[in-house]
Amino acid sequence: MDAARVGAGAMLDRAHGRGPSSHPSCLSVARQLQAEVGRWAARHRDDDVDERLAARRARWEEARWQVRHVIASEPNPHGDA
């Protein structure tokens, strides 16, 4: 997770023209990635699917994946109890 956080932060710093001293929060990285997935899905949707609906579904699936990934990869703060 730490490598992904640092890599995503560096990517967003370059995209937004920020210096290395201003690191985005995990929440802003998650939102940015959800927005990118939504834009991609809207551009690559089938002709019979509404653009906004395709973007909304893709953003939801990305958010769900992010939450599941964090839960699966972060250690239990209460131990193995």
PDB file of C-alpha atoms in Angstrom:
ATOM      1  CA  MET A   1       0.000   0.000   0.000  1.00  0.00           C
ATOM      2  CA  ASP A   2       2.777   2.446   0.822  1.00  0.00           C
ATOM      3  CA  ALA A   3       4.328   2.112  -2.634  1.00  0.00           C
ATOM      4  CA  ALA A   4       0.936   2.707  -4.244  1.00  0.00           C
ATOM      5  CA  ARG A   5       0.327   5.760  -2.052  1.00  0.00           C
ATOM      6  CA  VAL A   6       3.701   7.271  -2.904  1.00  0.00           C
ATOM      7  CA  GLY A   7       3.329   6.471  -6.616  1.00  0.00           C
ATOM      8  CA  ALA A   8      -0.187   7.858  -6.823  1.00  0.00           C
ATOM      9  CA  GLY A   9       0.878  10.939  -4.899  1.00  0.00           C
ATOM     10  CA  ALA A  10       3.774  11.593  -7.265  1.00  0.00           C
ATOM     11  CA  MET A  11       1.485  11.060 -10.258  1.00  0.00           C
ATOM     12  CA  LEU A  12      -1.065  13.553  -8.922  1.00  0.00           C
ATOM     13  CA  ASP A  13       1.673  16.043  -8.011  1.00  0.00           C
ATOM     14  CA  ARG A  14       2.852  16.033 -11.617  1.00  0.00           C
ATOM     15  CA  ALA A  15      -0.709  16.239 -12.969  1.00  0.00           C
ATOM     16  CA  HIS A  16      -1.633  19.180 -10.766  1.00  0.00           C
ATOM     17  CA  GLY A  17       1.743  20.936 -10.887  1.00  0.00           C
ATOM     18  CA  ARG A  18       2.299  20.625  -7.151  1.00  0.00           C
ATOM     19  CA  GLY A  19       5.684  20.423  -5.534  1.00  0.00           C
ATOM     20  CA  PRO A  20       6.957  17.374  -3.648  1.00  0.00           C
ATOM     21  CA  SER A  21       6.177  18.993  -0.282  1.00  0.00           C
ATOM     22  CA  SER A  22       2.398  18.957  -0.876  1.00  0.00           C
ATOM     23  CA  HIS A  23       1.228  15.353  -0.867  1.00  0.00           C
ATOM     24  CA  PRO A  24      -2.435  14.662  -1.574  1.00  0.00           C
ATOM     25  CA  SER A  25      -4.476  12.755   0.972  1.00  0.00           C
ATOM     26  CA  CYS A  26      -5.507   9.142   0.385  1.00  0.00           C
ATOM     27  CA  LEU A  27      -9.070  10.361  -0.005  1.00  0.00           C
ATOM     28  CA  SER A  28      -8.153  12.775  -2.795  1.00  0.00           C
ATOM     29  CA  VAL A  29      -6.209  10.017  -4.580  1.00  0.00           C
ATOM     30  CA  ALA A  30      -9.185   7.653  -4.268  1.00  0.00           C
ATOM     31  CA  ARG A  31     -11.576  10.280  -5.629  1.00  0.00           C
ATOM     32  CA  GLN A  32      -9.259  11.140  -8.510  1.00  0.00           C
ATOM     33  CA  LEU A  33      -8.943   7.487  -9.492  1.00  0.00           C
ATOM     34  CA  GLN A  34     -12.722   7.000  -9.270  1.00  0.00           C
ATOM     35  CA  ALA A  35     -13.240  10.020 -11.521  1.00  0.00           C
ATOM     36  CA  GLU A  36     -10.710   8.705 -14.060  1.00  0.00           C
ATOM     37  CA  VAL A  37     -12.403   5.287 -14.131  1.00  0.00           C
ATOM     38  CA  GLY A  38     -15.773   6.989 -14.641  1.00  0.00           C
ATOM     39  CA  ARG A  39     -14.469   9.067 -17.553  1.00  0.00           C
ATOM     40  CA  TRP A  40     -12.920   6.004 -19.161  1.00  0.00           C
ATOM     41  CA  ALA A  41     -16.136   3.988 -18.787  1.00  0.00           C
ATOM     42  CA  ALA A  42     -18.215   6.810 -20.256  1.00  0.00           C
ATOM     43  CA  ARG A  43     -15.968   6.968 -23.328  1.00  0.00           C
ATOM     44  CA  HIS A  44     -15.901   3.188 -23.839  1.00  0.00           C
ATOM     45  CA  ARG A  45     -19.543   2.366 -23.100  1.00  0.00           C
ATOM     46  CA  ASP A  46     -21.842   0.498 -25.464  1.00  0.00           C
ATOM     47  CA  ASP A  47     -24.048   2.666 -27.666  1.00  0.00           C
ATOM     48  CA  ASP A  48     -27.207   1.626 -25.826  1.00  0.00           C
ATOM     49  CA  VAL A  49     -25.870   2.643 -22.361  1.00  0.00           C
ATOM     50  CA  ASP A  50     -26.341   6.146 -20.975  1.00  0.00           C
ATOM     51  CA  GLU A  51     -23.016   7.954 -20.526  1.00  0.00           C
ATOM     52  CA  ARG A  52     -23.797   9.183 -16.992  1.00  0.00           C
ATOM     53  CA  LEU A  53     -25.028   5.764 -15.901  1.00  0.00           C
ATOM     54  CA  ALA A  54     -21.894   4.055 -17.247  1.00  0.00           C
ATOM     55  CA  ALA A  55     -19.672   6.556 -15.408  1.00  0.00           C
ATOM     56  CA  ARG A  56     -21.651   6.231 -12.169  1.00  0.00           C
ATOM     57  CA  ARG A  57     -21.487   2.427 -12.225  1.00  0.00           C
ATOM     58  CA  ALA A  58     -17.758   2.458 -12.950  1.00  0.00           C
ATOM     59  CA  ARG A  59     -17.052   4.942 -10.144  1.00  0.00           C
ATOM     60  CA  TRP A  60     -19.033   2.772  -7.720  1.00  0.00           C
ATOM     61  CA  GLU A  61     -17.146  -0.381  -8.724  1.00  0.00           C
ATOM     62  CA  GLU A  62     -13.812   1.428  -8.368  1.00  0.00           C
ATOM     63  CA  ALA A  63     -14.764   2.699  -4.903  1.00  0.00           C
ATOM     64  CA  ARG A  64     -15.894  -0.775  -3.893  1.00  0.00           C
ATOM     65  CA  TRP A  65     -12.641  -2.290  -5.148  1.00  0.00           C
ATOM     66  CA  GLN A  66     -10.621   0.318  -3.243  1.00  0.00           C
ATOM     67  CA  VAL A  67     -12.417  -0.386   0.036  1.00  0.00           C
ATOM     68  CA  ARG A  68     -12.105  -4.160  -0.357  1.00  0.00           C
ATOM     69  CA  HIS A  69      -8.417  -3.834  -1.248  1.00  0.00           C
ATOM     70  CA  VAL A  70      -7.647  -1.674   1.798  1.00  0.00           C
ATOM     71  CA  ILE A  71      -9.507  -4.043   4.114  1.00  0.00           C
ATOM     72  CA  ALA A  72      -7.706  -7.057   2.650  1.00  0.00           C
ATOM     73  CA  SER A  73      -4.236  -5.496   2.719  1.00  0.00           C
ATOM     74  CA  GLU A  74      -4.163  -3.527   5.982  1.00  0.00           C
ATOM     75  CA  PRO A  75      -3.334  -5.356   9.223  1.00  0.00           C
ATOM     76  CA  ASN A  76      -6.011  -5.751  11.869  1.00  0.00           C
ATOM     77  CA  PRO A  77      -5.305  -3.017  14.473  1.00  0.00           C
ATOM     78  CA  HIS A  78      -6.819  -5.265  17.185  1.00  0.00           C
ATOM     79  CA  GLY A  79      -4.627  -8.272  16.469  1.00  0.00           C
ATOM     80  CA  ASP A  80      -5.913 -11.681  15.447  1.00  0.00           C
ATOM     81  CA  ALA A  81      -8.725 -11.726  18.039  1.00  0.00           C
TER      82      ALA A  81
END
